[in-house]
XYZ file of C-alpha atoms in Angstrom:
548
model
C 0.043 0.010 0.001
C 1.274 3.388 -0.984
C 1.110 6.159 1.646
C -0.303 9.454 0.394
C 1.741 12.480 1.325
C -0.470 14.853 3.357
C -1.144 18.293 1.982
C 1.449 20.743 3.702
C -1.085 23.465 4.381
C -3.582 21.023 6.038
C -0.765 19.557 8.105
C 0.182 23.169 9.458
C -3.530 24.012 10.312
C -4.007 20.713 11.985
C -0.647 21.193 14.043
C -1.650 24.810 15.049
C -5.100 23.753 15.858
C -3.638 20.847 18.005
C -1.350 23.255 19.866
C -4.054 25.684 20.517
C -6.189 22.909 21.946
C -3.251 21.992 24.226
C -2.718 25.718 25.169
C -6.326 26.211 25.851
C -6.477 23.104 27.922
C -3.386 24.155 29.970
C -4.990 27.571 30.715
C -8.229 25.744 31.896
C -6.475 23.251 34.032
C -6.749 23.980 37.609
C -3.324 25.188 39.037
C -1.702 23.186 41.837
C -0.646 24.856 44.995
C 2.960 24.170 44.082
C 2.595 25.938 40.852
C 0.991 28.969 42.492
C 3.700 29.085 45.250
C 6.430 28.731 42.733
C 5.143 31.610 40.604
C 4.767 33.787 43.641
C 8.339 33.137 44.781
C 9.780 33.783 41.292
C 7.962 37.086 40.940
C 8.747 38.155 44.423
C 12.488 37.315 43.953
C 12.667 39.386 40.849
C 10.939 42.426 42.580
C 13.102 42.092 45.562
C 16.513 41.202 43.945
C 16.220 43.050 40.546
C 13.666 45.745 40.857
C 14.069 47.196 44.422
C 16.799 49.465 45.427
C 18.003 48.414 48.904
C 14.563 47.182 49.651
C 12.863 50.348 48.288
C 10.469 50.590 45.412
C 8.777 53.238 43.205
C 5.730 52.657 40.930
C 6.810 51.521 37.529
C 10.210 50.898 35.648
C 11.307 50.438 32.106
C 12.674 46.775 31.775
C 16.449 48.194 31.502
C 15.773 50.321 34.568
C 16.991 53.412 32.493
C 13.832 55.233 33.695
C 11.438 54.804 36.535
C 8.472 56.609 38.084
C 6.577 57.308 41.199
C 3.880 59.997 40.815
C 6.773 61.796 38.863
C 9.915 60.423 37.317
C 12.243 59.169 39.975
C 15.861 58.384 40.335
C 17.070 54.833 40.781
C 18.125 55.462 44.403
C 14.714 56.767 45.560
C 12.337 55.374 48.115
C 8.717 56.201 47.051
C 6.255 56.134 50.051
C 2.936 56.912 48.425
C 0.888 53.745 47.765
C 1.554 51.526 45.939
C 5.143 52.208 46.702
C 7.510 50.822 49.294
C 5.348 50.172 52.300
C 2.519 48.768 50.140
C 5.087 46.140 48.913
C 5.994 45.485 52.511
C 2.324 44.851 53.291
C 2.295 42.384 50.233
C 5.189 40.596 51.630
C 3.310 40.179 54.982
C 0.312 39.001 53.221
C 2.336 36.373 51.325
C 3.927 35.320 54.566
C 0.480 34.890 56.223
C -0.763 32.903 53.229
C 2.076 30.489 52.819
C 4.024 30.499 56.010
C 7.168 30.856 53.972
C 9.833 32.658 56.003
C 11.145 34.092 52.796
C 8.509 36.606 52.717
C 9.006 37.724 56.302
C 12.751 38.281 55.421
C 11.511 40.176 52.216
C 9.331 42.375 54.570
C 12.312 43.066 56.805
C 14.261 44.328 53.812
C 11.586 46.610 52.975
C 11.414 47.731 56.591
C 15.106 48.708 56.427
C 14.273 51.176 53.673
C 11.228 52.560 55.455
C 13.174 53.117 58.576
C 15.951 54.925 56.664
C 13.231 57.068 55.000
C 11.604 57.892 58.355
C 11.826 61.600 59.038
C 13.327 62.664 62.396
C 10.114 63.865 63.506
C 8.522 60.282 62.975
C 6.630 60.541 59.846
C 7.473 60.125 56.147
C 7.699 62.434 53.137
C 6.277 61.343 49.748
C 9.761 60.164 48.736
C 13.284 59.984 50.039
C 16.574 59.349 48.325
C 19.377 56.924 49.509
C 21.755 59.334 47.793
C 21.111 61.874 50.539
C 19.221 65.219 51.247
C 21.310 67.199 48.680
C 20.209 64.768 45.919
C 16.564 65.041 47.108
C 16.722 68.787 47.067
C 18.191 68.662 43.555
C 15.281 66.473 42.452
C 12.714 69.005 43.855
C 14.602 71.805 42.224
C 14.385 70.229 38.778
C 11.785 67.508 38.203
C 9.552 68.397 41.019
C 9.549 72.199 40.456
C 8.643 71.783 36.781
C 5.656 69.479 37.248
C 3.102 72.187 36.329
C -0.070 70.337 37.909
C 1.701 68.584 40.861
C 2.188 71.575 43.042
C 2.892 69.401 46.130
C 6.272 68.577 44.609
C 7.252 72.083 43.458
C 8.825 72.896 46.808
C 10.923 71.028 49.221
C 9.720 71.469 52.703
C 11.946 69.005 54.475
C 9.283 67.598 56.849
C 6.848 64.794 56.677
C 3.260 64.479 55.135
C -0.063 62.826 55.959
C -1.023 63.320 52.257
C -1.881 60.374 50.039
C -1.379 57.998 53.027
C 2.397 58.403 52.742
C 2.912 58.288 56.607
C -0.163 55.998 57.393
C 0.844 53.248 54.907
C 4.251 52.948 56.446
C 2.975 53.149 60.038
C 0.534 50.362 59.500
C 3.285 48.217 57.958
C 5.521 48.710 60.840
C 2.751 47.910 63.247
C 1.984 44.660 61.277
C 5.709 43.736 61.139
C 6.216 44.270 64.794
C 3.212 42.438 65.854
C 3.976 39.480 63.681
C 6.759 38.292 65.855
C 7.082 41.060 68.471
C 10.767 41.673 67.346
C 11.915 44.646 69.584
C 14.200 46.111 66.862
C 10.993 47.521 65.219
C 9.414 49.038 68.329
C 11.536 52.369 68.347
C 10.500 53.244 64.776
C 6.908 52.273 65.643
C 6.764 54.334 68.737
C 8.351 57.224 66.919
C 5.462 57.341 64.464
C 2.788 56.991 67.223
C 4.337 59.961 68.876
C 4.410 61.820 65.558
C 0.715 61.262 64.943
C -0.216 62.288 68.421
C 2.063 65.439 68.577
C 0.956 66.755 65.238
C -2.698 66.569 66.130
C -4.366 70.037 66.788
C -6.044 70.509 70.167
C -9.386 70.704 68.275
C -8.760 67.123 66.872
C -7.681 67.567 63.245
C -4.294 67.118 61.580
C -2.344 69.398 59.238
C -1.279 67.955 55.959
C 2.506 68.338 56.803
C 4.348 68.343 60.076
C 6.345 69.844 61.704
C 4.464 72.908 60.769
C 6.051 75.184 58.160
C 4.692 78.332 56.624
C 7.462 79.180 53.980
C 5.521 78.510 50.659
C 2.418 80.616 50.319
C 0.144 80.202 47.453
C -1.552 82.907 45.427
C -3.310 85.298 47.757
C -3.244 82.836 50.638
C -0.939 81.400 53.414
C 0.871 78.052 53.004
C -1.938 75.614 53.163
C 0.001 72.639 54.463
C -0.581 73.731 58.070
C -4.333 73.707 57.716
C -6.541 71.057 59.150
C -7.006 68.637 56.387
C -9.755 66.174 55.211
C -8.421 65.917 51.683
C -7.011 62.474 50.776
C -8.298 60.861 53.910
C -5.737 62.420 56.223
C -8.035 62.335 59.316
C -9.522 59.090 58.389
C -6.145 57.328 57.921
C -4.745 58.671 61.246
C -7.804 57.569 63.047
C -7.564 54.088 61.531
C -3.895 53.802 62.509
C -4.455 54.909 66.116
C -7.305 52.538 66.546
C -5.103 49.663 65.406
C -2.503 50.719 67.890
C -5.224 50.837 70.683
C -6.474 47.240 69.839
C -3.194 45.559 69.146
C -0.662 47.276 71.440
C -3.087 48.331 74.119
C -1.974 51.810 73.698
C -4.487 53.550 75.975
C -3.011 56.965 75.357
C -4.406 57.193 71.866
C -8.002 56.646 72.774
C -8.622 60.171 73.794
C -7.041 61.647 70.653
C -9.161 59.303 68.527
C -12.351 60.755 70.128
C -11.079 64.254 69.503
C -10.489 63.318 65.959
C -14.008 62.155 65.624
C -15.335 65.351 67.203
C -13.488 67.537 64.753
C -15.851 66.164 62.030
C -18.701 67.621 64.005
C -16.936 70.974 64.789
C -15.999 71.773 61.161
C -19.420 71.134 59.579
C -20.781 74.408 58.519
C -24.052 75.753 59.648
C -27.252 76.217 57.619
C -27.830 76.958 54.893
C -24.544 75.259 53.773
C -24.163 72.328 56.148
C -21.237 70.707 54.261
C -17.367 70.615 54.693
C -14.348 72.062 53.088
C -11.287 70.284 51.975
C -9.357 71.860 54.703
C -9.676 74.612 57.397
C -7.538 77.292 58.932
C -6.524 76.714 62.636
C -9.390 79.234 63.329
C -11.682 76.622 61.671
C -12.456 78.673 58.630
C -12.827 76.958 55.198
C -9.564 77.449 53.114
C -8.145 76.899 49.814
C -4.987 74.673 49.025
C -3.468 74.165 45.657
C -4.227 76.718 42.884
C -7.011 74.468 41.609
C -8.589 73.878 44.993
C -10.287 77.193 45.790
C -11.594 78.245 49.114
C -15.112 76.650 49.072
C -17.153 73.755 50.361
C -16.493 70.498 48.728
C -19.258 68.066 47.721
C -17.169 64.952 47.585
C -15.591 65.646 50.994
C -19.122 66.173 52.391
C -20.270 62.816 51.234
C -17.097 61.160 52.611
C -17.456 62.812 55.932
C -21.093 61.810 56.235
C -19.897 58.178 55.809
C -17.198 58.849 58.516
C -20.015 60.102 60.953
C -22.118 56.865 60.400
C -18.799 54.928 61.113
C -18.258 56.932 64.260
C -21.749 56.183 65.412
C -21.079 52.392 64.898
C -17.807 52.848 67.109
C -19.289 54.852 69.857
C -23.124 54.506 69.897
C -23.247 58.365 70.495
C -26.165 59.857 68.397
C -24.569 63.203 68.113
C -22.617 61.769 65.058
C -25.992 61.182 63.362
C -27.815 64.383 64.283
C -26.889 66.636 61.395
C -26.491 64.028 58.642
C -30.072 64.496 57.183
C -29.433 68.233 56.532
C -26.001 67.549 54.906
C -27.636 65.059 52.599
C -30.574 67.381 51.640
C -28.004 70.100 51.020
C -26.023 67.857 48.576
C -29.309 66.862 46.840
C -30.073 70.639 46.298
C -26.797 70.928 44.496
C -27.312 68.297 41.829
C -26.183 69.438 38.381
C -28.541 69.231 35.321
C -27.682 66.629 32.764
C -25.396 68.448 30.254
C -22.506 67.230 28.123
C -19.957 69.667 29.742
C -20.470 67.914 33.158
C -19.309 64.604 31.600
C -22.042 62.450 33.516
C -21.068 63.758 36.969
C -23.769 64.723 39.372
C -22.218 67.472 41.516
C -19.862 70.310 41.154
C -16.894 69.556 43.401
C -16.413 73.101 44.603
C -19.307 75.213 46.049
C -18.918 78.883 46.545
C -19.215 79.968 50.172
C -22.406 82.030 50.819
C -23.959 81.383 47.286
C -23.979 77.760 46.616
C -22.823 78.512 43.120
C -20.716 75.865 41.353
C -17.062 76.805 40.914
C -14.954 75.428 38.121
C -11.141 75.413 37.913
C -9.217 75.835 34.696
C -5.732 76.865 33.410
C -3.997 78.740 30.727
C -0.414 78.906 29.381
C 1.735 75.896 28.818
C 4.082 75.202 31.783
C 5.098 76.230 35.419
C 6.828 79.492 34.119
C 4.009 80.855 31.928
C 0.939 79.173 33.155
C -1.561 79.674 35.845
C -4.809 78.342 37.231
C -7.955 80.316 37.755
C -11.593 79.772 38.892
C -14.774 80.755 37.356
C -18.503 79.687 37.037
C -18.125 77.954 33.650
C -17.712 74.173 33.267
C -16.131 74.138 29.810
C -12.518 72.957 29.569
C -12.531 71.168 32.937
C -9.216 70.121 34.042
C -8.196 66.650 32.945
C -6.172 65.944 35.870
C -8.515 67.270 38.546
C -12.178 67.495 37.588
C -14.343 70.299 38.929
C -17.309 67.989 39.000
C -17.833 64.631 40.799
C -20.248 61.603 41.281
C -22.014 61.877 44.532
C -24.628 59.061 45.310
C -27.071 60.768 47.687
C -29.483 57.853 47.614
C -26.849 55.560 48.810
C -26.055 58.053 51.595
C -29.636 58.165 52.719
C -29.755 54.116 52.775
C -26.452 53.975 54.902
C -27.877 56.691 57.241
C -31.163 54.847 57.552
C -29.373 51.488 58.362
C -27.347 53.257 61.149
C -30.324 54.948 62.549
C -32.208 51.598 62.729
C -29.525 50.435 65.282
C -29.803 51.165 68.984
C -26.648 52.484 70.580
C -26.095 49.028 71.985
C -26.431 47.359 68.669
C -24.355 49.836 67.046
C -21.200 49.222 69.086
C -21.104 45.510 68.613
C -17.719 44.704 67.236
C -16.500 48.341 67.734
C -12.680 48.720 68.114
C -13.387 51.042 70.969
C -15.577 48.467 72.802
C -14.178 45.058 71.766
C -12.710 43.001 74.614
C -10.042 40.361 74.612
C -7.084 39.727 72.350
C -7.355 41.601 68.957
C -5.396 40.536 65.937
C -4.766 42.546 62.732
C -6.255 41.323 59.543
C -4.211 38.676 57.911
C -4.375 40.539 54.520
C -3.905 44.295 53.746
C -3.420 44.308 49.861
C -6.350 42.185 48.470
C -8.565 45.198 47.753
C -7.621 48.624 46.454
C -3.883 49.055 46.084
C -3.492 52.286 44.259
C -4.055 55.861 45.292
C -2.397 57.928 42.517
C -0.581 55.454 40.135
C -2.009 56.456 36.763
C -0.287 53.562 34.996
C -2.065 51.090 37.313
C -5.397 52.818 36.991
C -5.286 52.460 33.124
C -4.805 48.824 33.128
C -7.899 46.750 31.916
C -9.401 44.766 34.828
C -9.514 40.807 34.427
C -13.186 40.148 33.571
C -13.009 36.594 34.632
C -14.868 35.705 37.691
C -13.110 32.411 37.924
C -10.087 32.806 40.118
C -8.721 29.463 38.963
C -8.610 30.882 35.459
C -6.984 34.112 36.705
C -4.392 32.128 38.436
C -3.505 29.965 35.600
C -3.284 33.006 33.319
C -0.851 34.611 35.767
C 1.294 31.356 35.974
C 1.491 31.441 32.254
C 1.993 35.190 31.942
C 5.088 35.473 34.185
C 7.948 36.032 31.702
C 11.310 34.291 31.846
C 12.862 37.156 33.699
C 10.309 36.710 36.581
C 7.859 39.579 36.032
C 4.471 40.243 34.462
C 5.016 42.589 31.562
C 2.627 45.557 31.922
C 1.696 48.345 29.569
C 2.871 51.712 30.769
C 0.109 53.915 29.610
C 1.657 57.090 31.182
C 5.097 58.762 30.928
C 6.774 61.982 31.582
C 8.835 64.496 29.577
C 12.538 64.316 30.883
C 13.514 67.560 32.655
C 15.233 69.803 30.205
C 16.006 72.787 32.192
C 14.036 75.888 33.269
C 11.213 76.860 30.808
C 11.665 80.042 28.982
C 9.401 82.970 29.445
C 8.024 84.950 32.315
C 4.668 84.537 34.164
C 3.541 88.121 33.175
C 3.559 86.863 29.556
C 0.970 84.211 29.802
C -0.172 83.206 26.275
C -3.865 83.440 25.692
C -4.002 79.940 24.229
C -6.117 77.225 25.937
C -4.238 74.428 24.028
C -3.359 72.786 27.401
C -6.434 73.615 29.248
C -7.777 70.042 29.328
C -4.550 68.106 28.832
C -2.701 66.038 31.488
C 0.606 67.720 30.692
C 1.632 71.169 29.142
C 4.635 71.588 26.736
C 7.864 69.912 26.688
C 9.096 71.622 29.832
C 6.235 70.225 31.903
C 7.472 67.212 33.870
C 3.945 66.005 34.791
C 2.820 62.542 33.740
C 0.600 62.159 30.673
C -0.897 59.221 28.654
C 0.662 57.971 25.560
C -1.128 56.233 22.477
C 1.404 53.473 22.260
C 2.490 52.217 25.735
C 5.774 50.455 26.287
C 5.777 47.330 28.276
C 7.399 47.687 31.645
C 7.417 46.563 35.220
C 4.584 47.714 37.519
C 4.770 47.629 41.344
C 0.951 47.814 41.524
C 0.514 45.121 38.928
C 2.784 42.882 40.920
C 0.784 43.431 44.083
C -2.593 42.888 42.414
C -1.373 39.735 40.792
C 0.113 38.380 43.925
C -3.232 39.155 45.603
C -5.041 36.946 43.077
C -2.688 34.022 43.767
C -3.012 34.622 47.580
C -6.852 34.502 47.161
C -6.390 31.268 45.287
C -4.327 29.702 47.873
C -6.952 30.625 50.506
C -9.620 29.097 48.334
C -7.751 25.814 48.077
C -7.023 25.795 51.698
C -10.874 26.300 52.517
C -11.873 23.269 50.459
């Protein structure tokens, strides 16, 4: 019998189809615990040994480490503290340690702790970033890259103190608390005590906290004093500090923090405005007057902060059982409902103006003109057109949800409300085993731009991550945002502001602006936040398998 030669094209199609079937089957195969743990270890070794600088991390990197970024372009020797930076990676290592029992992850967390303790300000808190190269190098970064980031005004001036903004101090403080409580290693107690003292010392007698501490007043804004000394609600400054102190109260038995926590709760009541505008501002002067902050944060009341503070008051009732925290919530919700914007294209589907003019309830909108830090400026008017891309003057506020949450709290008696309260719980209290399985990013634009995994099957997600780890040991991630390299001071003078609005609604100005901006064709790089998220999926998979 003569064999017939198969048609070459059909053979190729068959081979490709067969390989696709095998690949699809491998993706659908349930990963083993060993496979998951091996992938976690490889990814973590790469991050710690190749990506980190002496245990410190920024947010994203080019694969050859020629450039790296936190909220702005960073230098290789920098320690970025804003989540999802150095402390968040430390939390992830502790999460992995709790999930696997592998001492490698505890040792990794200790390496991170070394960087964090190095970065701790003498006062006890942390700045957004620090540099292993020393203070002179950090000052130079502020004078060049930081100073020329047109829209990131918080980086345009080197204060030399610590900040509560963007959870920079809270994230590190909670990590040190977790690390210390894991094995009660006394070498971590001094740094932990130092930050507890910092949070307590920086609190105003009325109960609030400034944005930065020790207090400084050397960088006034346009027609206003330096806002960093103001009592701050913006970016959860008060909420994060309360959360940390409550952890210390529960886990360490630090009774001295209880009274400061109560004072901090009461400042939410003290700062609520009276009728007919019973809302809150982003920040207040020490005299408890609403105040502005950055150039695009005018002196006003703030609708999103009002919604956040209503939720905090509900939480305080559940902690204390004191009805005073519920008393003025209805009028605040009614005020928010009265501020709803009409449905118009210029509001981009948002329900409320963020900034509400004091005394009039008129919506305020922030804009900019010019092209960079030298010839550009921000201004405020009543027109919604050309809203800032990086800081919208309108927001989504769900007043129906606020009413439901308030009604649920109101239905509880004080005795029912405090069940499980951290201020009333008795017996040994342990911290949660995992801190990074939910939201891991505050400001990382590259991570925000990633497309979420639509698969609800965690087994399929885990299999995809196992297959997706490249030979180097990381998950290649598209970096949708980049920055212009610093090229020296921008030419021109502020008095010669061009009339153009070409950069009114863009994320970046001209080539002298070092602010981050989106690119049409992203490069593939290394993302700290993507690593944390992916490790979280694998940890959840291990937890699922352990429970079966």
